Coordinates of N, CA, C and O in Angstrom, one line a residue:
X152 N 36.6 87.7 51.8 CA 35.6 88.2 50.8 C 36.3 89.0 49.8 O 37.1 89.9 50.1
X153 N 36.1 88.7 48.5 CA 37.0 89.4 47.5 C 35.9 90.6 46.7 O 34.7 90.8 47.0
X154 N 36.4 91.1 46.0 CA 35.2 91.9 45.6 C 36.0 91.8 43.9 O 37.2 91.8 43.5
X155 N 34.9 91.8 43.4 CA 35.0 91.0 41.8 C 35.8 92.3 40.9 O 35.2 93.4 40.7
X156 N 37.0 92.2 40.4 CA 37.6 93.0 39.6 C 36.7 93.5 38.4 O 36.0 92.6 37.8
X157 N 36.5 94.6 38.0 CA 35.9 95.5 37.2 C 37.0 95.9 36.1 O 38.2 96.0 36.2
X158 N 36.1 95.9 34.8 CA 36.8 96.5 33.9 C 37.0 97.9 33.5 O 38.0 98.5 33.2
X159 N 35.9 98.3 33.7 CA 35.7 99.7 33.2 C 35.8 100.8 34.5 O 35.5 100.4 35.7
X160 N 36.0 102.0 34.2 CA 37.2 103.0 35.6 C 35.4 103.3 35.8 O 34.4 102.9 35.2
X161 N 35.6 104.0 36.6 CA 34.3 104.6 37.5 C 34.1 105.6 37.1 O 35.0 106.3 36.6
X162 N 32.7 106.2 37.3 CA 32.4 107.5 36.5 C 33.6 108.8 37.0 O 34.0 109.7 36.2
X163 N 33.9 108.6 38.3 CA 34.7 110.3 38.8 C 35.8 109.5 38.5 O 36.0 110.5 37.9
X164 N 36.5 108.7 38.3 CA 38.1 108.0 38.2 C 38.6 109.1 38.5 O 39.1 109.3 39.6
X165 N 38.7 110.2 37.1 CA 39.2 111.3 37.1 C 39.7 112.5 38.2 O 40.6 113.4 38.0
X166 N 39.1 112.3 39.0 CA 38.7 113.2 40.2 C 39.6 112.6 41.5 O 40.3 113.2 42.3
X167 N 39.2 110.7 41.2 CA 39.6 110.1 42.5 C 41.3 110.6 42.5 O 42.0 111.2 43.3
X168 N 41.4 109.7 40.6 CA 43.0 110.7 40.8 C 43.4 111.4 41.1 O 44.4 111.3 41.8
X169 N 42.7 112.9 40.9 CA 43.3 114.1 41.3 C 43.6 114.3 42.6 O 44.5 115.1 43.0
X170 N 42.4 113.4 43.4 CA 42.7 113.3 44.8 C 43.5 112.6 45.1 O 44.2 113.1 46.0
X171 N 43.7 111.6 44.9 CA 44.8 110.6 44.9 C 46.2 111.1 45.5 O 46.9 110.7 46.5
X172 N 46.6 112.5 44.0 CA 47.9 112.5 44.0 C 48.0 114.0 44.8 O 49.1 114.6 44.5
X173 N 47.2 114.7 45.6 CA 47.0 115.9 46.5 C 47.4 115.8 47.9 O 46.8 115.5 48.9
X174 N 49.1 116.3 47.5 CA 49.8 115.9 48.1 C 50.0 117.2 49.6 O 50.9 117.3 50.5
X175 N 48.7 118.0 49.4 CA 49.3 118.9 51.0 C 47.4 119.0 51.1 O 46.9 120.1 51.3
X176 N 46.5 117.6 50.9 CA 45.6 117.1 51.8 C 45.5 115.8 51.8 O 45.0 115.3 50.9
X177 N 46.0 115.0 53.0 CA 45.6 113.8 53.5 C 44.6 113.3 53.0 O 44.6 112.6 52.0
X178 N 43.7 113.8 53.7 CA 42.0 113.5 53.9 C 41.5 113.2 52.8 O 40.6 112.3 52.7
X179 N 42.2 114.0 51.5 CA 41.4 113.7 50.5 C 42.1 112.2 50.0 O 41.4 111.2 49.8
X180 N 43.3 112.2 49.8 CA 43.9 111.2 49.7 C 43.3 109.7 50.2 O 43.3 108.6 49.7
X181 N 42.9 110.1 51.3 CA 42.4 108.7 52.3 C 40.8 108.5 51.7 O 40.3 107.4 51.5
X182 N 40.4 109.6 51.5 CA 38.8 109.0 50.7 C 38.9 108.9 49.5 O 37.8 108.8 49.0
X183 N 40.1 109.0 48.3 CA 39.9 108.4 47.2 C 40.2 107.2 47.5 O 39.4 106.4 47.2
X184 N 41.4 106.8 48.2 CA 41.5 105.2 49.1 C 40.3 104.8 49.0 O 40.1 104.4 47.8
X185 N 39.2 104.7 49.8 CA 38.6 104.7 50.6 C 37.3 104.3 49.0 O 36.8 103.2 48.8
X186 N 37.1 105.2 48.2 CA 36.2 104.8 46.8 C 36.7 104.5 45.7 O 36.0 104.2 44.8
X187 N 38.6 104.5 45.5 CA 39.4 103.4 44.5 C 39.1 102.0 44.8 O 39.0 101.1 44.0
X188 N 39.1 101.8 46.5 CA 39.2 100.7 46.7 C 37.7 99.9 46.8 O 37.7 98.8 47.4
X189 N 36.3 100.5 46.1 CA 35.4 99.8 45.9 C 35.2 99.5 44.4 O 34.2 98.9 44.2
X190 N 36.0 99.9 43.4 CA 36.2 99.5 42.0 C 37.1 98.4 41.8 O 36.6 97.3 41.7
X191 N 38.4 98.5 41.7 CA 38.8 96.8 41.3 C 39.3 97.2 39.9 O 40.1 96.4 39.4
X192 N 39.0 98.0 39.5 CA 39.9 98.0 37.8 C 41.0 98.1 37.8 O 41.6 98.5 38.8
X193 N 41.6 97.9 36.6 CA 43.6 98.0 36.9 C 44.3 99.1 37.5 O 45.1 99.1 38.3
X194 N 43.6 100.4 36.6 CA 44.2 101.6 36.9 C 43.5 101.9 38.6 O 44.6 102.0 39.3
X195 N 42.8 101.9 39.2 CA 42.4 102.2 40.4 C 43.2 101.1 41.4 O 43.4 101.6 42.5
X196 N 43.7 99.7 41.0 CA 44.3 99.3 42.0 C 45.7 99.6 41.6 O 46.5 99.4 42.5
X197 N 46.3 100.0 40.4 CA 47.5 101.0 40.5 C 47.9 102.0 41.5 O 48.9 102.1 42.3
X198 N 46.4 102.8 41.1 CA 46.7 103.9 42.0 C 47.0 103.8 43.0 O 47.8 104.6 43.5
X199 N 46.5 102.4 44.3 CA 46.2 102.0 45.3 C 47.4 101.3 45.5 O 47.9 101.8 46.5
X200 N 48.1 100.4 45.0 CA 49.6 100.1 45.0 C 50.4 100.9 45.2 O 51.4 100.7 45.9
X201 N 50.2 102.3 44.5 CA 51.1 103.1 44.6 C 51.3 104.2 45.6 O 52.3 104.9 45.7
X202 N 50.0 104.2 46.6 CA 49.5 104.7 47.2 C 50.4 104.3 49.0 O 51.0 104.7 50.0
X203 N 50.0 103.0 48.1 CA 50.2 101.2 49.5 C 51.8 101.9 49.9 O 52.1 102.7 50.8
X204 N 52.7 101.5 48.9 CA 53.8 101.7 48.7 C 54.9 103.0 49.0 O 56.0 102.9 49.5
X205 N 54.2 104.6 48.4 CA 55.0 105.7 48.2 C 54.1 106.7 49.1 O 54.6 107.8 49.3
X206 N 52.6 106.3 49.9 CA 52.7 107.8 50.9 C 53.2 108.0 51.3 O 54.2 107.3 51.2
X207 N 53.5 109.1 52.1 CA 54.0 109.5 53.4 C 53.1 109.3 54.4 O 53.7 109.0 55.5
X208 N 51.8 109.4 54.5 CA 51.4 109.2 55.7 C 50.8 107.9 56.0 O 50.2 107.6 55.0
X209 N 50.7 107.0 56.7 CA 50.5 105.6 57.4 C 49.5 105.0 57.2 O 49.4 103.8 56.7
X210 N 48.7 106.0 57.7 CA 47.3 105.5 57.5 C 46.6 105.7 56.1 O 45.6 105.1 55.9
X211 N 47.3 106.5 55.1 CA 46.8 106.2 53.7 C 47.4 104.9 53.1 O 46.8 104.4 52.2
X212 N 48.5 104.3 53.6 CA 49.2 103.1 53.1 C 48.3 102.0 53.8 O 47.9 101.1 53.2
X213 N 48.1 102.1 54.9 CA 47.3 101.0 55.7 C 46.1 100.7 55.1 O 45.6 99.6 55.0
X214 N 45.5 101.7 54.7 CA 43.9 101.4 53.9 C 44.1 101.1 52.7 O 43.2 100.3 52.4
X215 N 45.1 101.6 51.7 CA 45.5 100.9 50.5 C 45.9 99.8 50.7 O 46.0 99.5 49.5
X216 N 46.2 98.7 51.4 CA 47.0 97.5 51.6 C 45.8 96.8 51.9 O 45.6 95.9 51.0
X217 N 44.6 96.9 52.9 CA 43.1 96.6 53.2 C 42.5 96.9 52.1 O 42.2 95.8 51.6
X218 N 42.1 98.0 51.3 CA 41.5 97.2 49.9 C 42.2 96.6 48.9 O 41.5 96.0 48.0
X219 N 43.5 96.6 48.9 CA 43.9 95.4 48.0 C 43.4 94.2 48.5 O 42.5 93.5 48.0
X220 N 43.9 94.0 49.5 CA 43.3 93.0 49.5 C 42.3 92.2 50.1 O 42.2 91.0 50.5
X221 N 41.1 93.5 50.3 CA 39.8 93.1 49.5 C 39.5 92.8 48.3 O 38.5 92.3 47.9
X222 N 40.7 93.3 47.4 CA 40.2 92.8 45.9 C 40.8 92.0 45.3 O 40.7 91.9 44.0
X223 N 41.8 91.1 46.4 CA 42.5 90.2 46.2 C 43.8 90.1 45.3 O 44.1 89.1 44.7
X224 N 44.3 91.3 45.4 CA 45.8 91.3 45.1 C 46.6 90.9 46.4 O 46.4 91.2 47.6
X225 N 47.5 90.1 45.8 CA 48.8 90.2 47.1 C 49.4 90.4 47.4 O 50.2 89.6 47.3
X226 N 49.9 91.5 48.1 CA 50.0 92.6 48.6 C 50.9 92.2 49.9 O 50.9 91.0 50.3
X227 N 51.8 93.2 50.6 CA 52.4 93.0 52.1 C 52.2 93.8 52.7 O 52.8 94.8 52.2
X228 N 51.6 94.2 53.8 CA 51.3 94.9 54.5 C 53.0 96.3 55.0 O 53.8 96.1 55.9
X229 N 53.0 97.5 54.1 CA 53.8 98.0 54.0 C 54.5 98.6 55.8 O 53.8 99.2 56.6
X230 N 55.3 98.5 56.0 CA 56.1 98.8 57.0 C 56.3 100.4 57.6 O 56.4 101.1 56.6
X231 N 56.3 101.0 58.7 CA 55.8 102.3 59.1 C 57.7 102.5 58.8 O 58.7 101.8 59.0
X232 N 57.4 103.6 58.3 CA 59.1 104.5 58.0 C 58.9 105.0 59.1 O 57.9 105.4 59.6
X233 N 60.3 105.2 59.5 CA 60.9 105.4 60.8 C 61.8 106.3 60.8 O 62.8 106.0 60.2
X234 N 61.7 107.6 61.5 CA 63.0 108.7 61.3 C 61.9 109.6 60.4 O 60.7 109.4 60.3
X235 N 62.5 110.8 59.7 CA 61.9 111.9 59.2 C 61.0 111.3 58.2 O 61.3 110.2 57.6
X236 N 60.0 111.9 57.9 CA 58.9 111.4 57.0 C 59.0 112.2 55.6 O 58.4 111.8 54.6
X237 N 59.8 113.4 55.9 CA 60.2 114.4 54.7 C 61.4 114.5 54.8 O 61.9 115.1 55.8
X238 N 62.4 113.9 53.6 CA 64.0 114.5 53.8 C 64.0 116.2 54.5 O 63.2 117.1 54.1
X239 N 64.8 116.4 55.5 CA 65.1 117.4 55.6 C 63.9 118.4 56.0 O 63.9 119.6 55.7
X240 N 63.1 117.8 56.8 CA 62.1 117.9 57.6 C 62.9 119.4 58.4 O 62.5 120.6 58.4
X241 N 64.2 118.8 59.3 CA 64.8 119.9 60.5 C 65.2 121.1 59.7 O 64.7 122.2 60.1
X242 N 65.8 121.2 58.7 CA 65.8 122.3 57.6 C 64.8 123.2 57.5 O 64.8 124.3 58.0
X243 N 64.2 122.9 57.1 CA 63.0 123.2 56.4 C 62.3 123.8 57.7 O 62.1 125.0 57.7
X244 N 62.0 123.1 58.9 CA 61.1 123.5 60.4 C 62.1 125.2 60.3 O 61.6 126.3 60.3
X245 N 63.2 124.7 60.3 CA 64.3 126.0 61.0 C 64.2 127.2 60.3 O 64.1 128.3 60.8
X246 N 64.4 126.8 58.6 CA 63.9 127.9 57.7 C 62.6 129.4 58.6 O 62.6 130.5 59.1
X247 N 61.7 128.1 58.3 CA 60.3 129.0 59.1 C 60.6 129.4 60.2 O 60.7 130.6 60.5
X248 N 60.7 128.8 60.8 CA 61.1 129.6 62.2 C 61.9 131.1 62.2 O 61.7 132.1 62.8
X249 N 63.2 130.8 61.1 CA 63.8 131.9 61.4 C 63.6 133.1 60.3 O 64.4 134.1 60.1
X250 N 62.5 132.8 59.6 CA 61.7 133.6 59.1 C 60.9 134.5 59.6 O 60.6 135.5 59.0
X251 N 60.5 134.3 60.7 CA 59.5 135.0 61.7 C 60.5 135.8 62.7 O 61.6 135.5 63.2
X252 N 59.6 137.1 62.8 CA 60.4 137.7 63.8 C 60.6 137.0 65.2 O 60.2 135.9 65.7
X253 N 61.5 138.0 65.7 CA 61.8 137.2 67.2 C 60.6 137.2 68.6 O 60.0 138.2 68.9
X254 N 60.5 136.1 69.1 CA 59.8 136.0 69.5 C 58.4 136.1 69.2 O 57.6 136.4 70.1
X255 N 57.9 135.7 67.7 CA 57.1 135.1 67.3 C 56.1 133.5 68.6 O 56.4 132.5 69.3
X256 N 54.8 134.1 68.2 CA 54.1 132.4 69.1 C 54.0 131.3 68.5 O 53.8 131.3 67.3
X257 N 54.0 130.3 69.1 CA 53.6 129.1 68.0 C 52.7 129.1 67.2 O 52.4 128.4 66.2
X258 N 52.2 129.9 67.7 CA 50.7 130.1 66.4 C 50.7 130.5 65.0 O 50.1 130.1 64.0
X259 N 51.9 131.6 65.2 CA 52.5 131.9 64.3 C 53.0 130.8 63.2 O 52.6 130.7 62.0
X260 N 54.1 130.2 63.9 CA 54.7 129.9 63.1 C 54.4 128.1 62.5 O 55.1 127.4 61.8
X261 N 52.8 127.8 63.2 CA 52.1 126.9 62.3 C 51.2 127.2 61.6 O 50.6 126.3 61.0
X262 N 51.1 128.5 61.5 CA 50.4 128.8 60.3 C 51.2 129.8 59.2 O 50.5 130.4 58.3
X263 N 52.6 130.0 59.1 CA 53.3 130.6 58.4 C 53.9 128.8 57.5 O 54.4 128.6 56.3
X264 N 53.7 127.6 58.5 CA 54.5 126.4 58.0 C 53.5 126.1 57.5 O 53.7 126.1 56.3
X265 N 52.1 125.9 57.7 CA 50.6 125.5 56.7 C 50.4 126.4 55.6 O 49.4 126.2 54.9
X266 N 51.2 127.4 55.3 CA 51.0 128.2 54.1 C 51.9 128.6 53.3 O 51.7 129.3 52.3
X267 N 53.7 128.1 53.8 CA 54.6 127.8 53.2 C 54.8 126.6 52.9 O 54.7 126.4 51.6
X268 N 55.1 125.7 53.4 CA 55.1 124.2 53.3 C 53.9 123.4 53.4 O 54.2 122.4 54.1
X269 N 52.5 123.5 53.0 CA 51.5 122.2 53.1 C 51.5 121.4 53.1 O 50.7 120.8 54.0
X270 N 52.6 120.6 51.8 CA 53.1 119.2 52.0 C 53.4 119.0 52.9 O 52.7 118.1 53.3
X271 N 54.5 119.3 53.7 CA 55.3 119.6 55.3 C 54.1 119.3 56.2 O 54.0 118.1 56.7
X272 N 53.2 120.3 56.5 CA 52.0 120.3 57.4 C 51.4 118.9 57.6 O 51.4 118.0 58.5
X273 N 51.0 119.0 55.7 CA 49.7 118.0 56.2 C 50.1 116.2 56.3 O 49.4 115.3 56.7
X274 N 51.5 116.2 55.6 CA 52.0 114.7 55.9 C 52.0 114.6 57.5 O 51.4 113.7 58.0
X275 N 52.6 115.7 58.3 CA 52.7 115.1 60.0 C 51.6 115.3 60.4 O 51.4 114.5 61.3
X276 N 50.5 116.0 60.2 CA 49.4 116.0 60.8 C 48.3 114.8 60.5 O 47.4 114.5 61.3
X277 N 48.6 114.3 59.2 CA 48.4 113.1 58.7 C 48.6 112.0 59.7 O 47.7 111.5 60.4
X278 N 50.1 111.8 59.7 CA 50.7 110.7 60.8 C 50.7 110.9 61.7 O 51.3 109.9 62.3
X279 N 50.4 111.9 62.6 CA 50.9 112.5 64.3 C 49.1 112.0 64.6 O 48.8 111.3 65.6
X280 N 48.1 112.5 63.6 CA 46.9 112.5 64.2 C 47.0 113.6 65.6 O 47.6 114.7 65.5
X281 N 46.0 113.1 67.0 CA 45.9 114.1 67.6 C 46.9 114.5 68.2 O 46.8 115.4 69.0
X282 N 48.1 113.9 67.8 CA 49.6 114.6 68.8 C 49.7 115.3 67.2 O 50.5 114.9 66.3
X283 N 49.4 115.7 67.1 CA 50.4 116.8 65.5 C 50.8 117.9 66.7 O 52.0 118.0 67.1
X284 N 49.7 118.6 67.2 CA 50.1 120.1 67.7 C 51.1 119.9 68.8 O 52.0 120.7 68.9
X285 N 51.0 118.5 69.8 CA 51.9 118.4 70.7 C 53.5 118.4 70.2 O 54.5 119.1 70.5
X286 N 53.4 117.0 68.9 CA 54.8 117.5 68.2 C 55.0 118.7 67.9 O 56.0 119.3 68.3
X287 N 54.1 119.4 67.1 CA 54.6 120.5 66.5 C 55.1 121.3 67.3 O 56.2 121.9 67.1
X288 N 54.3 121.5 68.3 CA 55.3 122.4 69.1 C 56.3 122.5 70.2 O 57.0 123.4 70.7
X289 N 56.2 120.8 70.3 CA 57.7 120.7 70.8 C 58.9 120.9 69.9 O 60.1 121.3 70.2
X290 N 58.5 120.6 68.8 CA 59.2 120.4 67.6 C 59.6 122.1 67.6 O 60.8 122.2 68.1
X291 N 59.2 122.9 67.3 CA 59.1 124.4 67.5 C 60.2 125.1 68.5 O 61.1 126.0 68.4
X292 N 59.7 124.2 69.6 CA 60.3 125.1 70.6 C 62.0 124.3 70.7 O 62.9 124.9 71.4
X293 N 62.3 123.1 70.2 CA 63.3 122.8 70.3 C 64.5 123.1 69.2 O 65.6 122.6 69.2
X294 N 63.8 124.3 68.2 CA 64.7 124.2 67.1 C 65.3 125.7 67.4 O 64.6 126.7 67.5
X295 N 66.7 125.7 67.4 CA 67.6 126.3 67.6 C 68.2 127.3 66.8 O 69.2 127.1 66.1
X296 N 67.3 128.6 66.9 CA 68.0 130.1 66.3 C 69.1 130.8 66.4 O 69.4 131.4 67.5
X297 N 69.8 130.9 65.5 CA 71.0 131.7 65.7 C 71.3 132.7 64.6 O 72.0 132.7 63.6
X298 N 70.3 133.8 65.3 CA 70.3 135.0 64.0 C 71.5 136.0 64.1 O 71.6 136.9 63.2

């Protein structure tokens, strides 16, 4: 079932974009997906190509590739990246960590990383879904301080 290409952008277009390219929240990302992909105009299946192609999280690429082609572009179902999802992900974890005093709790230091790094946050929690906290805090406890 194709759904018939439109010419003209949608009354919020504007908005869908801004959500679109909100890059430390998923969610919003996934429901401009989610209402780009019931218009069909050029710029909306742009955004959705571009979406398909350069997330970082999976499941925003996966739903962009499903309304393409519902609107019958041809499209390839984009492939899950494999290995760090953020250059320099282990950097960046270690930064925070050794930011915080010693013997800081994990509590700490995922909410010192959701308010230093959001991008960081919300891509793995994006892609981990309900293992985010199990990663994260294995992730946490395996990174190695040497103050």
């Amino acid at each position: 079932m194709n759904i018939e290409l439109h010419n003209e952008l949608p009354t919020d277009f504007e908005e869908l974009k801004k959500a679109a390219n909100r890059t430390s929240n998923w969610r919003e990302r996934l429901s401009a997906v989610e209402a780009l992909g019931e218009h069909g105009d050029q710029q909306s299946v742009h955004i959705l190509k571009r979406l398909m192609t350069n997330d970082t999280v999976y499941a925003i690429q996966e739903t962009a590739y499903r309304k393409l082609k519902l609107l019958g572009e041809d499209v390839q179902m984009p492939p899950r990246k494999k290995g760090d999802l953020i250059k320099g992900v282990g950097k960046i974890l270690l930064r925070i960590k050794k930011s915080l005093p010693e013997g800081h709790t994990y509590e700490a230091f995922k909410e010192k990383l959701q308010k230093m790094r959001s991008d960081v946050y919300d891509t793995y929690e994006g892609d981990k879904g309900s293992d985010f906290d199990q990663w994260l805090e294995s992730t946490w406890s395996g990174l190695l301080t040497n103050k």
